[in-house]
PDB file of C-alpha atoms and ligand atoms in Angstrom:
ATOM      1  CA  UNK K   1      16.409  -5.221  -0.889  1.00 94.00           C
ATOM      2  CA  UNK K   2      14.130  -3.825   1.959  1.00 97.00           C
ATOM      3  CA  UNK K   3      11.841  -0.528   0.612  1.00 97.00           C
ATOM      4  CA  UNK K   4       8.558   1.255   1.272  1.00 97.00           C
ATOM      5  CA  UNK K   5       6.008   2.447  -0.920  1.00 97.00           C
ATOM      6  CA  UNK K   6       4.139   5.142   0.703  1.00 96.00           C
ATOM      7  CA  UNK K   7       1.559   7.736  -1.090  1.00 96.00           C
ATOM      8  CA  UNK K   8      -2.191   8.408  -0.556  1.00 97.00           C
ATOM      9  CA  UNK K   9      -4.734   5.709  -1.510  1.00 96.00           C
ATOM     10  CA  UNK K  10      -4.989   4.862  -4.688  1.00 95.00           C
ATOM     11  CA  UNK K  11      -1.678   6.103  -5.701  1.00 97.00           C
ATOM     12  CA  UNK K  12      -0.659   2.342  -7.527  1.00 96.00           C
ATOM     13  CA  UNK K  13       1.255   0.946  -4.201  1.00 97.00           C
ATOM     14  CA  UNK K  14      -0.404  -2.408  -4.802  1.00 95.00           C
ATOM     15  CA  UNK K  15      -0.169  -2.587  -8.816  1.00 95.00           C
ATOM     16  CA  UNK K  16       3.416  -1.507  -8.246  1.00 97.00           C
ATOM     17  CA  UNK K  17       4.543  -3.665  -5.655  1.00 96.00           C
ATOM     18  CA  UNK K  18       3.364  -6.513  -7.431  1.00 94.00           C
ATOM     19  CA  UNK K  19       5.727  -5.702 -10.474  1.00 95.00           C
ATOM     20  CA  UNK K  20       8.618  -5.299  -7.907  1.00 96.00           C
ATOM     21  CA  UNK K  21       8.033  -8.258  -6.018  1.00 95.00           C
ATOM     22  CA  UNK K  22       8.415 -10.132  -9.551  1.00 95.00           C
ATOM     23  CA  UNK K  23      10.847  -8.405 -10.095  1.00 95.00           C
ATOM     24  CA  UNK K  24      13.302  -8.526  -7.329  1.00 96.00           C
ATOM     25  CA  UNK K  25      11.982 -11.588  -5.874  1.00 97.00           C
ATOM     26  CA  UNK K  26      10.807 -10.279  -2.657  1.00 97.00           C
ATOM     27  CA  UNK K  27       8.010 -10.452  -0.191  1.00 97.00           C
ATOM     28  CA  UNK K  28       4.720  -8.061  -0.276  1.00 97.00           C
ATOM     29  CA  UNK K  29       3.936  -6.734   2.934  1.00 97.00           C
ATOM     30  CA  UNK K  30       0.540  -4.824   2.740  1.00 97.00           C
ATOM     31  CA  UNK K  31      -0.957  -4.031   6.463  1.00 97.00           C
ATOM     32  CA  UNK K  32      -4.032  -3.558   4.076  1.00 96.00           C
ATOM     33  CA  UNK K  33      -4.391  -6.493   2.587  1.00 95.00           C
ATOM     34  CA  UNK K  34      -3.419  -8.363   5.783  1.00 96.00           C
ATOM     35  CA  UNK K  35      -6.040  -6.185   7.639  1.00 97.00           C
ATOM     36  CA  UNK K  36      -8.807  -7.143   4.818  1.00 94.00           C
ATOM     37  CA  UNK K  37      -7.788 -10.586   5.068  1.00 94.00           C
ATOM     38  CA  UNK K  38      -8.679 -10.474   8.759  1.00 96.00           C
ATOM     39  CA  UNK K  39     -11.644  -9.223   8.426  1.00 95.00           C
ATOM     40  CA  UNK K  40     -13.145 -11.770   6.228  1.00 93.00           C
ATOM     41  CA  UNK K  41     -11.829 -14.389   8.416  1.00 96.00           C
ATOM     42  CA  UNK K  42     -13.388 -12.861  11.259  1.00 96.00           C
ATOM     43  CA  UNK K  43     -10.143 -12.867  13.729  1.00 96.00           C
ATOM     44  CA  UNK K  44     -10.152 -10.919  17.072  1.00 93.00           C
ATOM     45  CA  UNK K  45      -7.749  -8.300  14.627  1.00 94.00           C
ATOM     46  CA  UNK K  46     -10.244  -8.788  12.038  1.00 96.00           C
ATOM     47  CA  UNK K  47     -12.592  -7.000  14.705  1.00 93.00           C
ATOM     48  CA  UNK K  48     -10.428  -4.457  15.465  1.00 91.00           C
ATOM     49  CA  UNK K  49      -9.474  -2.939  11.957  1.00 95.00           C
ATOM     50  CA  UNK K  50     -13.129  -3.164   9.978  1.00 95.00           C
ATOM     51  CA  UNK K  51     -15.053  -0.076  11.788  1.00 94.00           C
ATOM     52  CA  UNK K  52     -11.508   1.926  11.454  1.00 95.00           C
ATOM     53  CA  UNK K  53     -11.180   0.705   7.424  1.00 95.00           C
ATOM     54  CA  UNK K  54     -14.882   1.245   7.340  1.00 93.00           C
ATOM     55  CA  UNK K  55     -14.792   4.836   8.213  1.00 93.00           C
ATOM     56  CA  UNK K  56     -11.618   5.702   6.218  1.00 95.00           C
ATOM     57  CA  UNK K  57      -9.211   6.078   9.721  1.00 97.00           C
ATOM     58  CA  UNK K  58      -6.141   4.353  10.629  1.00 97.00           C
ATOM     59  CA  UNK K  59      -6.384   0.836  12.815  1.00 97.00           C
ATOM     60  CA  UNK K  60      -4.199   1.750  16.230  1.00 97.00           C
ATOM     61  CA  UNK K  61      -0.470   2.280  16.291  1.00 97.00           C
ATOM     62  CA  UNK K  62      -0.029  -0.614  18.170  1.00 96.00           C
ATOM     63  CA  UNK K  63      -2.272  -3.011  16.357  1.00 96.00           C
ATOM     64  CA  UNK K  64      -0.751  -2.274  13.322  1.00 97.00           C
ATOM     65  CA  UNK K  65       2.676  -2.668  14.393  1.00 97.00           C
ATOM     66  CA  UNK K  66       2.504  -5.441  16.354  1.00 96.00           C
ATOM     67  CA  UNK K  67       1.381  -7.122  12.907  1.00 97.00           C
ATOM     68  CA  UNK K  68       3.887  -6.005  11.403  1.00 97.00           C
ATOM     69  CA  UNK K  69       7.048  -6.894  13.752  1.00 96.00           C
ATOM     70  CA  UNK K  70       5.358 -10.838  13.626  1.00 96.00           C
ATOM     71  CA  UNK K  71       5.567 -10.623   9.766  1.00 96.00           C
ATOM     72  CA  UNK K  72       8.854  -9.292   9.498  1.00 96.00           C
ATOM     73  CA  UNK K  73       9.905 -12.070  11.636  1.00 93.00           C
ATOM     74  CA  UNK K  74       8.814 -14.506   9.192  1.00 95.00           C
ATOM     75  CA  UNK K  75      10.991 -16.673   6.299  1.00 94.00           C
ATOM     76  CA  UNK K  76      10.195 -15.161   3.526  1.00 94.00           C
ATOM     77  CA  UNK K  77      11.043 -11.892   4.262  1.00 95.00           C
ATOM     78  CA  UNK K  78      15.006 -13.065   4.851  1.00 93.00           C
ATOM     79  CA  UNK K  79      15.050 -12.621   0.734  1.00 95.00           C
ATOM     80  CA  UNK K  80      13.886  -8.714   1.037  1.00 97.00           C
ATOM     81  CA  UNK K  81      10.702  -7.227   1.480  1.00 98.00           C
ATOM     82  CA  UNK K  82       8.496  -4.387  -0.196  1.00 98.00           C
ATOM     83  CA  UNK K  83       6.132  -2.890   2.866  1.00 98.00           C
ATOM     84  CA  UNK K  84       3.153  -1.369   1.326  1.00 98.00           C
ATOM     85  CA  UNK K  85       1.014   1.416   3.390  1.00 97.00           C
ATOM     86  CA  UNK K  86       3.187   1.041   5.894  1.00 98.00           C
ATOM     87  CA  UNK K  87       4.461   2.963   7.909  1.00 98.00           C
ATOM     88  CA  UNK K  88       1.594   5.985   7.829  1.00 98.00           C
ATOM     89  CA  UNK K  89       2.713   7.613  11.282  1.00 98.00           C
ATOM     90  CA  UNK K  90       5.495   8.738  12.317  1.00 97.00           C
ATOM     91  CA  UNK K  91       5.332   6.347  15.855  1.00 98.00           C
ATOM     92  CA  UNK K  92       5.018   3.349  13.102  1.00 98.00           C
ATOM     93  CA  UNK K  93       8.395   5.308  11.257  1.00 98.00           C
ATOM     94  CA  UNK K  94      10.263   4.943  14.833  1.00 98.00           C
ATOM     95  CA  UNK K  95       8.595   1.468  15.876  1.00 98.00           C
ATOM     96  CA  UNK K  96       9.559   0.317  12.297  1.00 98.00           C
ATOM     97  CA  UNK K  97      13.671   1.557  12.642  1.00 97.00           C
ATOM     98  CA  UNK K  98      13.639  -0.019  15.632  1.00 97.00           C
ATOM     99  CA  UNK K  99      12.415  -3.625  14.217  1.00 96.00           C
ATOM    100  CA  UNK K 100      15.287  -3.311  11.451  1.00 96.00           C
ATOM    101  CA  UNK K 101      17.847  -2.671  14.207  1.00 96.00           C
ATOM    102  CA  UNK K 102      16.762  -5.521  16.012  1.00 95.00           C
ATOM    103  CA  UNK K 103      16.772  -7.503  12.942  1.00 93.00           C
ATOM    104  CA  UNK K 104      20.442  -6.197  11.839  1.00 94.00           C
ATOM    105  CA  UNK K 105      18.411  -4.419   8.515  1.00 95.00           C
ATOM    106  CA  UNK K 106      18.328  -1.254   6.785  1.00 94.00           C
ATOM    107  CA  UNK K 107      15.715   0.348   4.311  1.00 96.00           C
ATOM    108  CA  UNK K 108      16.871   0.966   0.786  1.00 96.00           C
ATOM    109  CA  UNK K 109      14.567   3.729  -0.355  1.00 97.00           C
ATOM    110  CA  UNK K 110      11.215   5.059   0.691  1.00 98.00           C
ATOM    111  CA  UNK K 111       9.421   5.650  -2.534  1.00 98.00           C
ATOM    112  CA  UNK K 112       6.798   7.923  -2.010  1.00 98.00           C
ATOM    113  CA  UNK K 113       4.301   7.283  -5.297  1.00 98.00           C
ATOM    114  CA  UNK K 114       2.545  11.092  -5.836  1.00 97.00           C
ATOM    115  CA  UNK K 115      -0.834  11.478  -7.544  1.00 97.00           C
ATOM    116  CA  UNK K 116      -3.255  14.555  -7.500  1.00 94.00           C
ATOM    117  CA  UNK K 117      -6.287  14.394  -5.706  1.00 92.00           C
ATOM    118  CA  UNK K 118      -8.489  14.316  -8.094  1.00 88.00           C
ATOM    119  CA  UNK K 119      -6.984  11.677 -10.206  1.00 94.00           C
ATOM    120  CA  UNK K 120      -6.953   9.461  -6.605  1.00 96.00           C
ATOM    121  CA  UNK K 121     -10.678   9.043  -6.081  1.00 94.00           C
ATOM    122  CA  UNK K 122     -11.004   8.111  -9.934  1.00 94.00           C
ATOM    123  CA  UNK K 123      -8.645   5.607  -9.311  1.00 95.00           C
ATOM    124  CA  UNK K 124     -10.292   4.310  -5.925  1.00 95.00           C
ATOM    125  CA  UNK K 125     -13.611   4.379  -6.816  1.00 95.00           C
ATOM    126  CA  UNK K 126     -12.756   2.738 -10.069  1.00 96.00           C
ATOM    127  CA  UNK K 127     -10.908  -0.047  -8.802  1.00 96.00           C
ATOM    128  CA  UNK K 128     -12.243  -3.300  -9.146  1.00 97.00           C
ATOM    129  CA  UNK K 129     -10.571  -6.594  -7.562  1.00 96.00           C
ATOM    130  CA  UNK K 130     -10.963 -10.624  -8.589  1.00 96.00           C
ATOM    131  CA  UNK K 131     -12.745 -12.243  -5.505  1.00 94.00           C
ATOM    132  CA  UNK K 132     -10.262 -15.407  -6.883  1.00 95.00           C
ATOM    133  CA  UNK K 133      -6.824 -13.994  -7.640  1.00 93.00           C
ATOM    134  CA  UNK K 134      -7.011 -10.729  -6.084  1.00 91.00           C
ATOM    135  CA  UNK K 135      -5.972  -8.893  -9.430  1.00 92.00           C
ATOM    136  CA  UNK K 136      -7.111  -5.272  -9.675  1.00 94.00           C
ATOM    137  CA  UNK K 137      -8.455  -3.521 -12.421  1.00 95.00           C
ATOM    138  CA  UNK K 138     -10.574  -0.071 -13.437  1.00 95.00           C
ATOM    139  CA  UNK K 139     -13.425   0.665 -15.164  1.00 95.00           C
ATOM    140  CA  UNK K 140     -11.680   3.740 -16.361  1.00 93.00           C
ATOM    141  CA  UNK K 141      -7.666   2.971 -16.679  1.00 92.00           C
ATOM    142  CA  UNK K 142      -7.491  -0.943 -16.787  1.00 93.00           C
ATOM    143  CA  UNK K 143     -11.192  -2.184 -18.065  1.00 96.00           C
ATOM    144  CA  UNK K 144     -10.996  -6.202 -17.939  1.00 97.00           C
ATOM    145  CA  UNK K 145     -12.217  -8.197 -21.296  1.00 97.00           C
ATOM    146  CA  UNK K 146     -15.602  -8.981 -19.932  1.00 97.00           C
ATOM    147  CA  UNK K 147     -17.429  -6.559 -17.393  1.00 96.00           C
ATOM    148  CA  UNK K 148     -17.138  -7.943 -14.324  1.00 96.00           C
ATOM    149  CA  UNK K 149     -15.270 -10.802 -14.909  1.00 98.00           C
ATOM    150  CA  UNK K 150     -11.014 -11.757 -13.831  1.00 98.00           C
ATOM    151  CA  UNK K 151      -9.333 -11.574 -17.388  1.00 97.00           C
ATOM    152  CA  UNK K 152      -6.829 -14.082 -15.528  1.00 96.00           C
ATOM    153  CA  UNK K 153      -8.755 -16.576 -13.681  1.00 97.00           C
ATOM    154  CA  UNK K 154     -12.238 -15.911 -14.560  1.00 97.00           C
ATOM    155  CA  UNK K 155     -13.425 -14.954 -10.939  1.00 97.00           C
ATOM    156  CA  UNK K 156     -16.009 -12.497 -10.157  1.00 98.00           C
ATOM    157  CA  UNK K 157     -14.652  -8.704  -9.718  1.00 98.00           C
ATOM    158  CA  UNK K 158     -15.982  -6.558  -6.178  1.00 96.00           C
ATOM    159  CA  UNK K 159     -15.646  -2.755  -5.142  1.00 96.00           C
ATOM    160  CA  UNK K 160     -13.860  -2.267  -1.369  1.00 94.00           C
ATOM    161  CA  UNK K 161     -16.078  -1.278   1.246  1.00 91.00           C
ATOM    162  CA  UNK K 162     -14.111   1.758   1.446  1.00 94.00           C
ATOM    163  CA  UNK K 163     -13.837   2.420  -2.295  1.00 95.00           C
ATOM    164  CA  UNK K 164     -16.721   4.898  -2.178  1.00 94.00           C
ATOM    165  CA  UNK K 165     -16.325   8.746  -2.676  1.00 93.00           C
ATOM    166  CA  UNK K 166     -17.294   9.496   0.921  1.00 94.00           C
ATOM    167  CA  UNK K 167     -14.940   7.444   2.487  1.00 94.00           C
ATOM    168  CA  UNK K 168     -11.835   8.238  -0.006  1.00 94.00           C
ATOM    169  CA  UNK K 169     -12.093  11.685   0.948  1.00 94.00           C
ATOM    170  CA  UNK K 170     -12.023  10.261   4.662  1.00 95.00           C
ATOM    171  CA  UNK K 171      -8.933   8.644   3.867  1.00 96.00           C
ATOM    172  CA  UNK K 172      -7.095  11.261   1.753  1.00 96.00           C
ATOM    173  CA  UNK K 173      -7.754  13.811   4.989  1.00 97.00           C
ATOM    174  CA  UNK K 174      -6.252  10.943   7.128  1.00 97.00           C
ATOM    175  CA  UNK K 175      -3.139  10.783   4.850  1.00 97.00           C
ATOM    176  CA  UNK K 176      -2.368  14.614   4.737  1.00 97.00           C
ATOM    177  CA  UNK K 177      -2.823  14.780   8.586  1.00 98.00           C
ATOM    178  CA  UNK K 178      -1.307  11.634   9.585  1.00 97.00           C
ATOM    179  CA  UNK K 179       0.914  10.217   6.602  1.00 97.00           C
ATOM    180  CA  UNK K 180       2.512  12.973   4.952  1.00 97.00           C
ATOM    181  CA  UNK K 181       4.909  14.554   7.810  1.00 97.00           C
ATOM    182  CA  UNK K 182       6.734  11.065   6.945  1.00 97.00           C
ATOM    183  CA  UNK K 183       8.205  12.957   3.890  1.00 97.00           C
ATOM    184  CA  UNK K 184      10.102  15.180   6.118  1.00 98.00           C
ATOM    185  CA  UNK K 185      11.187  11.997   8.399  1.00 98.00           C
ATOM    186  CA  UNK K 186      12.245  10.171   5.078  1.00 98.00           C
ATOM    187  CA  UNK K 187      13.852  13.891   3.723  1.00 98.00           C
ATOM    188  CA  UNK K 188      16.005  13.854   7.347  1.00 97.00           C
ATOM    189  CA  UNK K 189      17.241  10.573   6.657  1.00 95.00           C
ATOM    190  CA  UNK K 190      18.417  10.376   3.203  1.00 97.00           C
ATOM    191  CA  UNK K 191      16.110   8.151   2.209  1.00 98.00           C
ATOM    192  CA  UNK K 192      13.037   9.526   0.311  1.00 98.00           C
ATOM    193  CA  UNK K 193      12.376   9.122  -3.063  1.00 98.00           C
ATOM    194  CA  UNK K 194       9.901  10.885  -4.768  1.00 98.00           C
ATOM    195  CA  UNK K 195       8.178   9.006  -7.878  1.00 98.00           C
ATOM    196  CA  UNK K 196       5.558  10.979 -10.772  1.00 97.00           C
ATOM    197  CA  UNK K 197       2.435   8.613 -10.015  1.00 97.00           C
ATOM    198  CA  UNK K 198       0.126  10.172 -12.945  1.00 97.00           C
ATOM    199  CA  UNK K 199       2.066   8.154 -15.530  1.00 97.00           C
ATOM    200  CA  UNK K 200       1.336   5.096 -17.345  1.00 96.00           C
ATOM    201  CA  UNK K 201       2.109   1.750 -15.127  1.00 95.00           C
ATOM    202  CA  UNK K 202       4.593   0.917 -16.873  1.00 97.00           C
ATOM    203  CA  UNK K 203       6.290   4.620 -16.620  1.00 98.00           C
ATOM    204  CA  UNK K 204       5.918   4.858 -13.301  1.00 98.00           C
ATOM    205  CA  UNK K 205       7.706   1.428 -12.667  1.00 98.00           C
ATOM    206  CA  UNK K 206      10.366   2.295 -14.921  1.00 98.00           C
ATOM    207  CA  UNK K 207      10.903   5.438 -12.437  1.00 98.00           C
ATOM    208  CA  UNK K 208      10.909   3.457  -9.272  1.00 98.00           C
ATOM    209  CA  UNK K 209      14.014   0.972 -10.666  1.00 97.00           C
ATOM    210  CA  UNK K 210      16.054   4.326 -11.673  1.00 97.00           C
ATOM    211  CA  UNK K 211      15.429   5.509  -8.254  1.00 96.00           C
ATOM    212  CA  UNK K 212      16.546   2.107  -6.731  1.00 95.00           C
ATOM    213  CA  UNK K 213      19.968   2.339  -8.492  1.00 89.00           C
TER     214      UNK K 213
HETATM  215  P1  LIG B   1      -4.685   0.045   2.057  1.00 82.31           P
HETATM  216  O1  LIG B   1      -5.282  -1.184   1.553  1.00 82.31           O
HETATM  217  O2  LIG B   1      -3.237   0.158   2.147  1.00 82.31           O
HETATM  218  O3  LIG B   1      -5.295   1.253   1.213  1.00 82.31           O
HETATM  219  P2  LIG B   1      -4.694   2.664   0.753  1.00 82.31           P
HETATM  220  O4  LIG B   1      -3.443   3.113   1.342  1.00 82.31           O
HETATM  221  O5  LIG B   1      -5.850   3.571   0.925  1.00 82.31           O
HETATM  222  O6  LIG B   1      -4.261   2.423  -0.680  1.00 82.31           O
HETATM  223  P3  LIG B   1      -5.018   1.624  -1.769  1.00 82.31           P
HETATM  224  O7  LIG B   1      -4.817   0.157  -1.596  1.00 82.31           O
HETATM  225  O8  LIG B   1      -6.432   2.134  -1.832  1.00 82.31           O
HETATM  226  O9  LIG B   1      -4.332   2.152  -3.088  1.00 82.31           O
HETATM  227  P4  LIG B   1      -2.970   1.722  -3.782  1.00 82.31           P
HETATM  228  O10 LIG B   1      -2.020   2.838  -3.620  1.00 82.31           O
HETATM  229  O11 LIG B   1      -2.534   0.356  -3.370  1.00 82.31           O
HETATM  230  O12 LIG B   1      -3.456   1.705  -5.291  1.00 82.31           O
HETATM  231  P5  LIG B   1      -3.699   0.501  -6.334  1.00 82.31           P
HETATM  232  O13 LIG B   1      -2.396  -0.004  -6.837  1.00 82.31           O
HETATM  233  O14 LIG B   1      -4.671  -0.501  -5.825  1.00 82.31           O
HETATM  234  O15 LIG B   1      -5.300   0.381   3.509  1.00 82.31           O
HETATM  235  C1  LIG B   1      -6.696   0.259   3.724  1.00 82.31           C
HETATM  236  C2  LIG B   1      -7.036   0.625   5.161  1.00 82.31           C
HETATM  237  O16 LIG B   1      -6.364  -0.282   6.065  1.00 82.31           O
HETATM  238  C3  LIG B   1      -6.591   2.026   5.623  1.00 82.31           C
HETATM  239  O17 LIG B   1      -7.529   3.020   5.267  1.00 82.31           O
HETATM  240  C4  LIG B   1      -6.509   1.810   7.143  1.00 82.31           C
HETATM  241  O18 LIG B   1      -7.782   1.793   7.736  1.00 82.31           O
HETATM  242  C5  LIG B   1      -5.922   0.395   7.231  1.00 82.31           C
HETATM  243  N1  LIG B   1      -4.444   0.428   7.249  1.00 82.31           N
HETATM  244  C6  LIG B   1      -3.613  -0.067   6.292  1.00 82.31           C
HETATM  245  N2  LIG B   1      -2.322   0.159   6.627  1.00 82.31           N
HETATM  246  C7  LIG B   1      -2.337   0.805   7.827  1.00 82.31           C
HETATM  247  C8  LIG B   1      -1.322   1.329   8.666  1.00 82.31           C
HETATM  248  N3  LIG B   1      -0.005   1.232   8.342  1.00 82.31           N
HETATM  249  N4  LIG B   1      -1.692   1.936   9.824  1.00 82.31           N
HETATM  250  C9  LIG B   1      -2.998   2.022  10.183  1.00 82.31           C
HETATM  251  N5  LIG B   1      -4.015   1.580   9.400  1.00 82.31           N
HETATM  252  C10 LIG B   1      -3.688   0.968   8.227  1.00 82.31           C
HETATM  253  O19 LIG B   1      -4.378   1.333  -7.534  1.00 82.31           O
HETATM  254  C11 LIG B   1      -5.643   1.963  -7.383  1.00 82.31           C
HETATM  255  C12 LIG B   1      -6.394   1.930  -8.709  1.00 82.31           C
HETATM  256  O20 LIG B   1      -5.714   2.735  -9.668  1.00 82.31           O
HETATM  257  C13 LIG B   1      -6.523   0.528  -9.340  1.00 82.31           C
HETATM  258  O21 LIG B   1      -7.753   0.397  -9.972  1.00 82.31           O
HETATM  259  C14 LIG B   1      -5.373   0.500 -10.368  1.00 82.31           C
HETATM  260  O22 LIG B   1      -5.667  -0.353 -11.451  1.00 82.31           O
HETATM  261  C15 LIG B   1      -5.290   1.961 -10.799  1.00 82.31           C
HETATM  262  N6  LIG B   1      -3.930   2.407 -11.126  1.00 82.31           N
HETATM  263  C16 LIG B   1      -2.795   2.140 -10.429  1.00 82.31           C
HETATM  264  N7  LIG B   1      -1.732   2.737 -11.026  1.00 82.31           N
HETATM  265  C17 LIG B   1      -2.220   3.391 -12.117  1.00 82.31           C
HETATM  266  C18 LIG B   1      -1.602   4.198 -13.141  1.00 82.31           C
HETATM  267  N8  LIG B   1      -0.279   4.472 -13.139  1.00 82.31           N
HETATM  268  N9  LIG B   1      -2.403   4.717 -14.108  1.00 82.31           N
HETATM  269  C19 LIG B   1      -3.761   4.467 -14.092  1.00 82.31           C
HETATM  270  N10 LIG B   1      -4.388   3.700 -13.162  1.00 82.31           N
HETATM  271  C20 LIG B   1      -3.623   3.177 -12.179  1.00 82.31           C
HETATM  272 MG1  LIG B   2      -3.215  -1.064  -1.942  1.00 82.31          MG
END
């Protein structure tokens, strides 16, 4: 199974794609994540991506998909893959059909996860992640035991850098100008799925499998 989970930040792509990488056994592609990983490694991309995550922009086109052509490339993703946050332009849409052609692929479903404004910097700025694990939580929808503190592993929770009001609302502008016109690419090509995001977890889950049927 190859899919995408688009939608504007904070919309659940992470918390969601972790439930359907357990559950279909496939690989978790977040440019995100792999951009934040860079960062605290301090890599040449590292250096790239942190002033455009900083400020709430996109990293380059050609950054981001050159990361993403070497990942595809890689083992793992033979057994399927989810790509999360990507693609969020419509040049990373065309670079990304052309990968799967080269790569003798084709994309199940691109589930676009839709959530109200308002409701999306509660969830950002609410989000809190285990420095350990990487598990998310919120102080408002999904409080751990112990303030703070991993309920899995124990490890110390952090906010993003970009977590903050200011920059959310420099990322939600980013997503209607940049992101969204991929609904009408996904419309064109049979392939969107749109998916109620201001449900329960566990709801909206249940609404991505019908949609994969
Ligand atoms: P990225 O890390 O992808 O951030 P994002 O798209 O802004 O999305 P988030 O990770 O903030 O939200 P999410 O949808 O994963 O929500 P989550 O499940 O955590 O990208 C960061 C930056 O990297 C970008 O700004 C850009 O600079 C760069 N970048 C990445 N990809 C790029 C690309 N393709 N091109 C160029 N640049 C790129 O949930 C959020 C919170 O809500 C959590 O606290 C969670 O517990 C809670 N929650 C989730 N679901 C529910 C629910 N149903 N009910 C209640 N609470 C919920
Ligand atoms: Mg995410």
């Amino acid at each position: 199974m190859h899919i995408l989970l688009m939608g504007p930040p904070g919309a659940g792509k992470g918390t969601q794609a972790e439930r359907l990488v357990k559950e279909f056994g496939i690989a978790h592609i977040s440019t995100g994540d792999m951009f934040r990983a860079a960062v605290k490694e301090g890599t040449e991309l590292g250096k790239k991506a942190q002033a455009c995550m900083q400020a709430g922009q996109l990293v380059p086109d050609d950054v981001t998909i050159g990361i993403v052509r070497e990942r595809l490339s890689k083992d793992d993703c033979k057994k399927g893959f989810i790509l999360d946050g990507f693609p969020r332009t419509v040049e990373q849409a065309e670079a990304l059909d052309n990968i799967l052609r080269e790569l003798h692929l084709s994309l199940k479903a691109a589930v676009n996860i839709d959530v109200p404004e308002e409701l999306l910097i509660e969830r950002a700025v609410g989000r809190r992640i285990c420095k350990k694990c990487g598990s998310t939580y919120n102080i408002k929808f999904k409080k751990p035991v112990h303030e703070g503190i991993c309920d899995v592993c124990g490890g110390e929770l952090y906010q993003r850098a970009d977590d903050s009001e200011a920059t959310m609302k420099n990322r939600l502008a980013v997503f209607h100008k940049q992101t969204e016109p991929l609904i009408a690419y996904y419309q064109n090509n049979g392939l969107y799925k749109k998916i109620d995001g201001t449900k329960s977890v566990d709801a909206v889950f249940d609404e991505i499998k019908a949609a994969l049927q």
